[in-house]
PDB file of C-alpha atoms in Angstrom:
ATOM      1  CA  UNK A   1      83.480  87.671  89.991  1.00 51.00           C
ATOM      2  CA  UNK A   2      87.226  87.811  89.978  1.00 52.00           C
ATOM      3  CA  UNK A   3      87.384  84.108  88.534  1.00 49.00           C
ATOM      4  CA  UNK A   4      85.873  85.968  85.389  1.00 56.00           C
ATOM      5  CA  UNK A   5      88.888  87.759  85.554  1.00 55.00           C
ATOM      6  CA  UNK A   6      89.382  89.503  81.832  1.00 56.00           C
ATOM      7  CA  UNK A   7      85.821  89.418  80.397  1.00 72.00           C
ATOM      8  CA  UNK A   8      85.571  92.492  78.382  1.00 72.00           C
ATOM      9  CA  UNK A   9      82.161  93.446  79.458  1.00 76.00           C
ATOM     10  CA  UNK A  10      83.358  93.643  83.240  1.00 81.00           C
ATOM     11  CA  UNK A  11      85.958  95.146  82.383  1.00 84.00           C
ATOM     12  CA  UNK A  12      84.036  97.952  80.937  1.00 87.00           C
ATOM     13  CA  UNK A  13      81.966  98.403  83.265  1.00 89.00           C
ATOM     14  CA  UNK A  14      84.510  98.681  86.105  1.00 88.00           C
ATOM     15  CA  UNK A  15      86.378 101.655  83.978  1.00 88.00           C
ATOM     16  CA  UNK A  16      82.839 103.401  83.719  1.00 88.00           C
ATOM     17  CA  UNK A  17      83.224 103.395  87.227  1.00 90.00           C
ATOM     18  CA  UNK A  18      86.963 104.010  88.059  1.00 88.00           C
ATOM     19  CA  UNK A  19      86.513 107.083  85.335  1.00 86.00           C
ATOM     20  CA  UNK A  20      83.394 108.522  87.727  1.00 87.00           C
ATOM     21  CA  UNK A  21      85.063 108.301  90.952  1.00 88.00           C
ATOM     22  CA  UNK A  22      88.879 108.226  89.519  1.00 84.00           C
ATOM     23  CA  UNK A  23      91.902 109.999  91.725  1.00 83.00           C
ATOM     24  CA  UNK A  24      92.091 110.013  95.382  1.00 83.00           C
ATOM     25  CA  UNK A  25      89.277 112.648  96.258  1.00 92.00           C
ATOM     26  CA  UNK A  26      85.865 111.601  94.433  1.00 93.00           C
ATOM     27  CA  UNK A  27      84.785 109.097  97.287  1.00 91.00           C
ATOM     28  CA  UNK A  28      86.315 110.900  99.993  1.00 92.00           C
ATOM     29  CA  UNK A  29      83.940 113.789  99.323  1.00 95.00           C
ATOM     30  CA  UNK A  30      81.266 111.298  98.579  1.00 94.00           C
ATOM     31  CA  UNK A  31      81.863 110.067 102.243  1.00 91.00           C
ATOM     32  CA  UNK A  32      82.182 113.438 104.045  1.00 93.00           C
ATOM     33  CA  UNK A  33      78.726 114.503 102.522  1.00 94.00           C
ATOM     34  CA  UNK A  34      76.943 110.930 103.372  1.00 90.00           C
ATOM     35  CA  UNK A  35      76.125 111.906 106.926  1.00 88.00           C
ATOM     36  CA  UNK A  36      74.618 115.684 105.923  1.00 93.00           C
ATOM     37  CA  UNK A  37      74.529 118.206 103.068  1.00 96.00           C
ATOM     38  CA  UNK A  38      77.638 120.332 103.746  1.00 97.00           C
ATOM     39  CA  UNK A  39      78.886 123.789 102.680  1.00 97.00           C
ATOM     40  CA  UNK A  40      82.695 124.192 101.281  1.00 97.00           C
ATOM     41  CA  UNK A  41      84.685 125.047 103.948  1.00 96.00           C
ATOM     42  CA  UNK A  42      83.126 121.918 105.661  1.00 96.00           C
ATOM     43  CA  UNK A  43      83.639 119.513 103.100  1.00 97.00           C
ATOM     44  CA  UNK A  44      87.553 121.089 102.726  1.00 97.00           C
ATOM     45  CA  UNK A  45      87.735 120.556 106.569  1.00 95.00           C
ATOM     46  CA  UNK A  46      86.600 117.121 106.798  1.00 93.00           C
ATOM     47  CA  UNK A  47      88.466 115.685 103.461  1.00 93.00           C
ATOM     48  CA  UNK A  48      91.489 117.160 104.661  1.00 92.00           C
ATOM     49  CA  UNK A  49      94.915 117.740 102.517  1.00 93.00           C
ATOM     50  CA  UNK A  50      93.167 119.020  99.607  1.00 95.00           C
ATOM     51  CA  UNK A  51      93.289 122.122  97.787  1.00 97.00           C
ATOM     52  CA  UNK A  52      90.596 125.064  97.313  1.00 97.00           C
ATOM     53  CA  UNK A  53      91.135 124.664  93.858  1.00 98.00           C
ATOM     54  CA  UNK A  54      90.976 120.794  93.636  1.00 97.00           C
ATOM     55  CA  UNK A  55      87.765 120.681  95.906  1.00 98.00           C
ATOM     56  CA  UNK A  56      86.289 122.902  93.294  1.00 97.00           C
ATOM     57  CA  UNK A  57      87.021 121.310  90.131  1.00 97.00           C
ATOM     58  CA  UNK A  58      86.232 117.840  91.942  1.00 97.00           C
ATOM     59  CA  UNK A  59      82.504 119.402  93.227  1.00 97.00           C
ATOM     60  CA  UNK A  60      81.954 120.431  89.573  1.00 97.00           C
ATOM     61  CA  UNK A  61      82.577 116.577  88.468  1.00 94.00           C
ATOM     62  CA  UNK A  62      80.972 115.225  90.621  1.00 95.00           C
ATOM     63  CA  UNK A  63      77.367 117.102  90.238  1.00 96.00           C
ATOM     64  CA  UNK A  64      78.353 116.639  86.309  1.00 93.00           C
ATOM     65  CA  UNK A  65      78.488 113.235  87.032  1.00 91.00           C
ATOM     66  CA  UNK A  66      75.276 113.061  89.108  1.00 93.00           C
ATOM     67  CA  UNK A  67      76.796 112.313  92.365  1.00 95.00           C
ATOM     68  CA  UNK A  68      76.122 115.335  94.300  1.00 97.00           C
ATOM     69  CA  UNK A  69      73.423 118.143  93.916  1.00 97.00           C
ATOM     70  CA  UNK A  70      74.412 122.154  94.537  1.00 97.00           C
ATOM     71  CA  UNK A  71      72.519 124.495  95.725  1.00 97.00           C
ATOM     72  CA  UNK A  72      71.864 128.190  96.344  1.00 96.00           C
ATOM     73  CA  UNK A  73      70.486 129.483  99.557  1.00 94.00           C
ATOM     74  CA  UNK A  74      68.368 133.424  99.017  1.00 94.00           C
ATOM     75  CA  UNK A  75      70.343 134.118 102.488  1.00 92.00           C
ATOM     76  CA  UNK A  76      72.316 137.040 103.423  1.00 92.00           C
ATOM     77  CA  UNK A  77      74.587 136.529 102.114  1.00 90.00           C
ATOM     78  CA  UNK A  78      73.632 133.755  99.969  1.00 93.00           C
ATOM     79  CA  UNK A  79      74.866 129.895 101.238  1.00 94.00           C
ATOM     80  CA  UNK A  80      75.622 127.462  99.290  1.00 96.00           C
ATOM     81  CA  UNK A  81      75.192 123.878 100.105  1.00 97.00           C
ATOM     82  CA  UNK A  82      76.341 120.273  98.517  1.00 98.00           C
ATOM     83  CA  UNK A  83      74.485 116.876  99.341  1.00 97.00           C
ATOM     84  CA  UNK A  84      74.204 113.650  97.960  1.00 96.00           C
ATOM     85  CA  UNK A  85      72.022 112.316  95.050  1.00 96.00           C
ATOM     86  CA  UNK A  86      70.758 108.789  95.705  1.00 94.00           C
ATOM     87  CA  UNK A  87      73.268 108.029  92.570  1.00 93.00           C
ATOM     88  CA  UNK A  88      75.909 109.030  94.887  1.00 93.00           C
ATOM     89  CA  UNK A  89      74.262 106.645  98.059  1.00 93.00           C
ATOM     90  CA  UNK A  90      74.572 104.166  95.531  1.00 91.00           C
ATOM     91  CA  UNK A  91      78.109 103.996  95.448  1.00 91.00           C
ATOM     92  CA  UNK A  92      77.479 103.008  99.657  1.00 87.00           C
ATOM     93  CA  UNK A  93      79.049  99.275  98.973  1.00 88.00           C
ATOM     94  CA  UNK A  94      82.115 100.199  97.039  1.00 90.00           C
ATOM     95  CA  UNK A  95      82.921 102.819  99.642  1.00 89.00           C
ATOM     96  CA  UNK A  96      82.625 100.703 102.583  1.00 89.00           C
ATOM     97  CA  UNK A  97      84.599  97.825 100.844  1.00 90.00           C
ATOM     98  CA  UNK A  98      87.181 100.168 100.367  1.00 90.00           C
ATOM     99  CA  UNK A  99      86.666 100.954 104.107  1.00 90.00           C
ATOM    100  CA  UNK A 100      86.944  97.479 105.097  1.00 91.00           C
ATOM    101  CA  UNK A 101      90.155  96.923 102.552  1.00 93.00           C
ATOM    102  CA  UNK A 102      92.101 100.134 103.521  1.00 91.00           C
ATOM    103  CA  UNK A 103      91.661  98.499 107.464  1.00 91.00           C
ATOM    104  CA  UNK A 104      93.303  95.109 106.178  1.00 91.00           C
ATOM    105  CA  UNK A 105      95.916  96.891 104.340  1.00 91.00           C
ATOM    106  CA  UNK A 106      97.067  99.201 106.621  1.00 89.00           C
ATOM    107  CA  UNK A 107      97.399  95.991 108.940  1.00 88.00           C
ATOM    108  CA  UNK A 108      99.122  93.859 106.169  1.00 85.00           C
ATOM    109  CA  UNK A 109     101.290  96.154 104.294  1.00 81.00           C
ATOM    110  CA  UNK A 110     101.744 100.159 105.589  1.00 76.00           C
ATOM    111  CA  UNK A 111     101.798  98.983 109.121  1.00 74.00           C
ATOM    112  CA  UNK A 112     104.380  96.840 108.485  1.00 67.00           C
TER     113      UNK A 112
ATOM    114  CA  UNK B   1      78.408 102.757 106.863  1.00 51.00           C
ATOM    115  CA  UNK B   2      77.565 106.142 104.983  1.00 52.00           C
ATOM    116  CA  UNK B   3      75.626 106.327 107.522  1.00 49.00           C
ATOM    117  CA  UNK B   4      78.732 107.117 109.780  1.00 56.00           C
ATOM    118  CA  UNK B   5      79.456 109.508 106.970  1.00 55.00           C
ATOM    119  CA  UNK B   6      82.493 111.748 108.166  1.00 56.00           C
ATOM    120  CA  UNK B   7      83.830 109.510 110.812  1.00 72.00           C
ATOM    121  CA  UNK B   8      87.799 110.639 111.109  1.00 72.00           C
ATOM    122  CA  UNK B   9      88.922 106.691 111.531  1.00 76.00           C
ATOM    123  CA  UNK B  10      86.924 105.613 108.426  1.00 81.00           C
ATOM    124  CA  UNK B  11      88.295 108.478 106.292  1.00 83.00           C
ATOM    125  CA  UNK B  12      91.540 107.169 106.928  1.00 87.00           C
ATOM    126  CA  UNK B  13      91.288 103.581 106.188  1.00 89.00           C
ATOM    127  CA  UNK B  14      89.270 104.936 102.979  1.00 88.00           C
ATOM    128  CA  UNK B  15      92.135 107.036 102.093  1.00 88.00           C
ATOM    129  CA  UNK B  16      94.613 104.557 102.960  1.00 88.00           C
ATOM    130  CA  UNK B  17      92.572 101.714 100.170  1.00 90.00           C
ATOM    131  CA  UNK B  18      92.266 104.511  97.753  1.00 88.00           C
ATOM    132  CA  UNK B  19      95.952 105.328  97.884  1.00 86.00           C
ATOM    133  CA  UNK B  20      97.071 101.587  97.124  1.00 86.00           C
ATOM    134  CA  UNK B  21      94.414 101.353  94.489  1.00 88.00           C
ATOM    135  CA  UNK B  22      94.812 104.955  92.587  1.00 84.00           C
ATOM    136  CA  UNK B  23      94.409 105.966  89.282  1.00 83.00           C
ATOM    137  CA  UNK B  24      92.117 104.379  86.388  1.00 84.00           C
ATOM    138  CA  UNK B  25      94.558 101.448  85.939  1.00 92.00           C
ATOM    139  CA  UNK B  26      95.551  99.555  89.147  1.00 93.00           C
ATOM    140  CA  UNK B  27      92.174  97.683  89.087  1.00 91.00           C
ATOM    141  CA  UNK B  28      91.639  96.847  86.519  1.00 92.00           C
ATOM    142  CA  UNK B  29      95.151  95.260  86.044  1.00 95.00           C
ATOM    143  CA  UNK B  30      94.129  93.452  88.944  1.00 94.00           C
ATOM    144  CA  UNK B  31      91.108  92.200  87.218  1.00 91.00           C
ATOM    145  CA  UNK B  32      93.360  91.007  84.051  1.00 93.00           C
ATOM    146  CA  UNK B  33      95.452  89.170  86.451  1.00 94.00           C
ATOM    147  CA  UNK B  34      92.507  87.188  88.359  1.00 90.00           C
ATOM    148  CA  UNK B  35      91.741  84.944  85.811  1.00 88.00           C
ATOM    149  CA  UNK B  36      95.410  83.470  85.318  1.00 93.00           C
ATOM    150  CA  UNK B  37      98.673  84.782  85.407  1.00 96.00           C
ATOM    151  CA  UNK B  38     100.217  87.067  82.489  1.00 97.00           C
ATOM    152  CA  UNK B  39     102.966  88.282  80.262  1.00 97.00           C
ATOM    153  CA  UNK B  40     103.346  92.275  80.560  1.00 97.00           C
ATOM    154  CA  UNK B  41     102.014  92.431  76.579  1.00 96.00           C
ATOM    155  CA  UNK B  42      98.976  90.516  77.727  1.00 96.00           C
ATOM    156  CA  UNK B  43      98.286  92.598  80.244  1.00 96.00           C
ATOM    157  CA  UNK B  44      98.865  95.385  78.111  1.00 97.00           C
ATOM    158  CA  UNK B  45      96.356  94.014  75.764  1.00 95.00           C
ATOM    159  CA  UNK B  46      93.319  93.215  78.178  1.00 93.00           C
ATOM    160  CA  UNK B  47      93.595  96.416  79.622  1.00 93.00           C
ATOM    161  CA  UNK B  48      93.492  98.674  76.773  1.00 92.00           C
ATOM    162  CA  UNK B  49      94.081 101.741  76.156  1.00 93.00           C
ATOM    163  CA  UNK B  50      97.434 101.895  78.357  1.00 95.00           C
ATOM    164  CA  UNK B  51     101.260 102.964  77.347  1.00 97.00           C
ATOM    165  CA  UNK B  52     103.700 100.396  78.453  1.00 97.00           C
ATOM    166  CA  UNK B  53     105.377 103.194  80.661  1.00 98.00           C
ATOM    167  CA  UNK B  54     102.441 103.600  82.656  1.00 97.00           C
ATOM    168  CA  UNK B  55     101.680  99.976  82.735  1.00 98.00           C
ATOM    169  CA  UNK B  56     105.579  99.249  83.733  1.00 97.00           C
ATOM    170  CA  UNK B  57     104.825 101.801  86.410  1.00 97.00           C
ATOM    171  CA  UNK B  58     101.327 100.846  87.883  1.00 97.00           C
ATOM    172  CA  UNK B  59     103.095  97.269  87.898  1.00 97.00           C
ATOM    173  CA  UNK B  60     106.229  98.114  90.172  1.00 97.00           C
ATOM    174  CA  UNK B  61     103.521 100.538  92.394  1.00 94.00           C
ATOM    175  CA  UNK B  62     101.144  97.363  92.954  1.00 95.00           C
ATOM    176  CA  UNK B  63     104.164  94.747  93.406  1.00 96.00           C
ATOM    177  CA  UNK B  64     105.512  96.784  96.117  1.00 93.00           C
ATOM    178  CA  UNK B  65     102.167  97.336  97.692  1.00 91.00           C
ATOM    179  CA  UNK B  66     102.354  93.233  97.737  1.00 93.00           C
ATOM    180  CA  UNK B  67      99.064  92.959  95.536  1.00 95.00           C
ATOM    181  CA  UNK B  68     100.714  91.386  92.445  1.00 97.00           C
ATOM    182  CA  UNK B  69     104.332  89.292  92.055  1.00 97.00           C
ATOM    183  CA  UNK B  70     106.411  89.535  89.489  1.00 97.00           C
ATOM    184  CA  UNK B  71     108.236  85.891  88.663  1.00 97.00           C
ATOM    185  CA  UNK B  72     111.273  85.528  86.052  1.00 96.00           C
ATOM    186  CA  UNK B  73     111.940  82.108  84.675  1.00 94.00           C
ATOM    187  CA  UNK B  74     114.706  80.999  83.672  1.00 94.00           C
ATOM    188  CA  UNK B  75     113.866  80.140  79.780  1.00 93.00           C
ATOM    189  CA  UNK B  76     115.706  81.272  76.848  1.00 92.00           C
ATOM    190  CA  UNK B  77     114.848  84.004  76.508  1.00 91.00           C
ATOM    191  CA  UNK B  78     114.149  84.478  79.583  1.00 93.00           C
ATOM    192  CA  UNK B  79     110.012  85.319  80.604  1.00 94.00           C
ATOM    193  CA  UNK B  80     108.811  87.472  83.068  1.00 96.00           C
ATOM    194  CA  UNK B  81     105.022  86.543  84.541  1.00 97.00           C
ATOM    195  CA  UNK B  82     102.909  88.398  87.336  1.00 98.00           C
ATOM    196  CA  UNK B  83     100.287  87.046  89.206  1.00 97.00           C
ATOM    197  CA  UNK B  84      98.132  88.519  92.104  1.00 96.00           C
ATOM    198  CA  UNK B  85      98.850  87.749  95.435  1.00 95.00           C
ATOM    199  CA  UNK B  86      96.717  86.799  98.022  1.00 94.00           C
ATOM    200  CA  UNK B  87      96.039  90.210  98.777  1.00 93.00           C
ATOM    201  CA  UNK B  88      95.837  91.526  95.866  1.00 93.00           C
ATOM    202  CA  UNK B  89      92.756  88.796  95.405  1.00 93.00           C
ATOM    203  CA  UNK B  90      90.700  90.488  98.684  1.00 91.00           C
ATOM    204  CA  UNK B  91      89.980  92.979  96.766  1.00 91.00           C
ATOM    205  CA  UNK B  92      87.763  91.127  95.193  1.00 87.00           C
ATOM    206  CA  UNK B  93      84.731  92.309  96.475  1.00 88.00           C
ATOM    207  CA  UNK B  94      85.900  95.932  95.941  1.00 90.00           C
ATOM    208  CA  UNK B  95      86.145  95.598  92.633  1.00 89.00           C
ATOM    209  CA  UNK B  96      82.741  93.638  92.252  1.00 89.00           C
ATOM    210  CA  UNK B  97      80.762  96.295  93.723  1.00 90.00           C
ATOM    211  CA  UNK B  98      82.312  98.997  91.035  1.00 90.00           C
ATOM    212  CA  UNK B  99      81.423  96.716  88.099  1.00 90.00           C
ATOM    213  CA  UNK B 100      77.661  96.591  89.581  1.00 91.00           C
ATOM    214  CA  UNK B 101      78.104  99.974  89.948  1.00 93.00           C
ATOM    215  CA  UNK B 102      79.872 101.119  86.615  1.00 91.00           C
ATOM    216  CA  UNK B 103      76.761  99.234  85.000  1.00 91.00           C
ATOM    217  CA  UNK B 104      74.400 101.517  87.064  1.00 91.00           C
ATOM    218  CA  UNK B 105      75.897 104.061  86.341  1.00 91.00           C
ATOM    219  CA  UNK B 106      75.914 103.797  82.179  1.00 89.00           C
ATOM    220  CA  UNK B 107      72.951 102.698  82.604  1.00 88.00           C
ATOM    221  CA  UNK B 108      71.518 106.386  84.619  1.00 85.00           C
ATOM    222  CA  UNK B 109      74.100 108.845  83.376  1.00 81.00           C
ATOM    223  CA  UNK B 110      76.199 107.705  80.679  1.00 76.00           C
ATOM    224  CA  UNK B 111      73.928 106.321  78.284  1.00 74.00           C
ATOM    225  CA  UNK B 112      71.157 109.590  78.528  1.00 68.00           C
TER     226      UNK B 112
END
């Protein structure tokens, strides 16, 4: 792929993606809820560093986006609970390329 | 892997990819550099859409993070070329998986 390097259609494509899952959070959520639907405080827990306010806006995104489903629990009180759509599993081999890069790199360059 | 969803050590090399990658330009001036090596104004170019503040910026953030080099030769007037390093190029298959994704994904969400 990369000796295609500069075709305009890939290129496209590639910013359709970096736009859905752009800034540091998007996939980390992504991750956190791969495993099990999760309520907020969970999701904030396991993400770590990130703000209640961020988390929100980035929850909203993402189920604009189709990544992740919200839903309302008739409890007392009433739950609420975030999972992954299978648009979201879709994004499984970009995450754990990233997984496998971020080991390399933190072996190449920040452990240096 | 999303399987593992959660898993402390794989949030961290995640984080750790996403923070040398961040932003909606650092791959994809990657990708404009994997075909051959470039001039800043064709970089500018194949990206699109990008001020040449930000690009100077994204440029100096991925040099140092050893994923591109920047060469000056000595011609009058003098040029300036970067290339990706070898690095730089293992992310190769990270940024294949979000163009088959980025299709996907116009494809299911962008293009209803």
């Amino acid at each position: 792929m990369l000796a295609k390097g500069g075709c305009p259609k890939s290129m496209l494509s590639i910013k359709d993606a970096l736009e859905a899952v752009e800034g540091k959070w998007k996939l980390l959520i992504l991750f956190a809820l791969s495993a099990s639907p999760k309520r907020f405080k969970q999701i904030s827990k396991e993400v770590g560093g990130i703000t209640d306010k961020t988390l929100s806006k980035e929850l909203k995104n993402l189920e604009a986006n189709e990544l992740i489903k919200r839903e309302v629990f008739d409890t007392f009180p009433p739950t609420v609970e975030y999972s992954i759509t299978e648009h979201g599993l879709s994004l499984e081999k970009v995450i754990d390329e990233l997984h496998f890069w971020g080991l390399k790199h933190r072996k190449q360059v920040i452990g240096k």
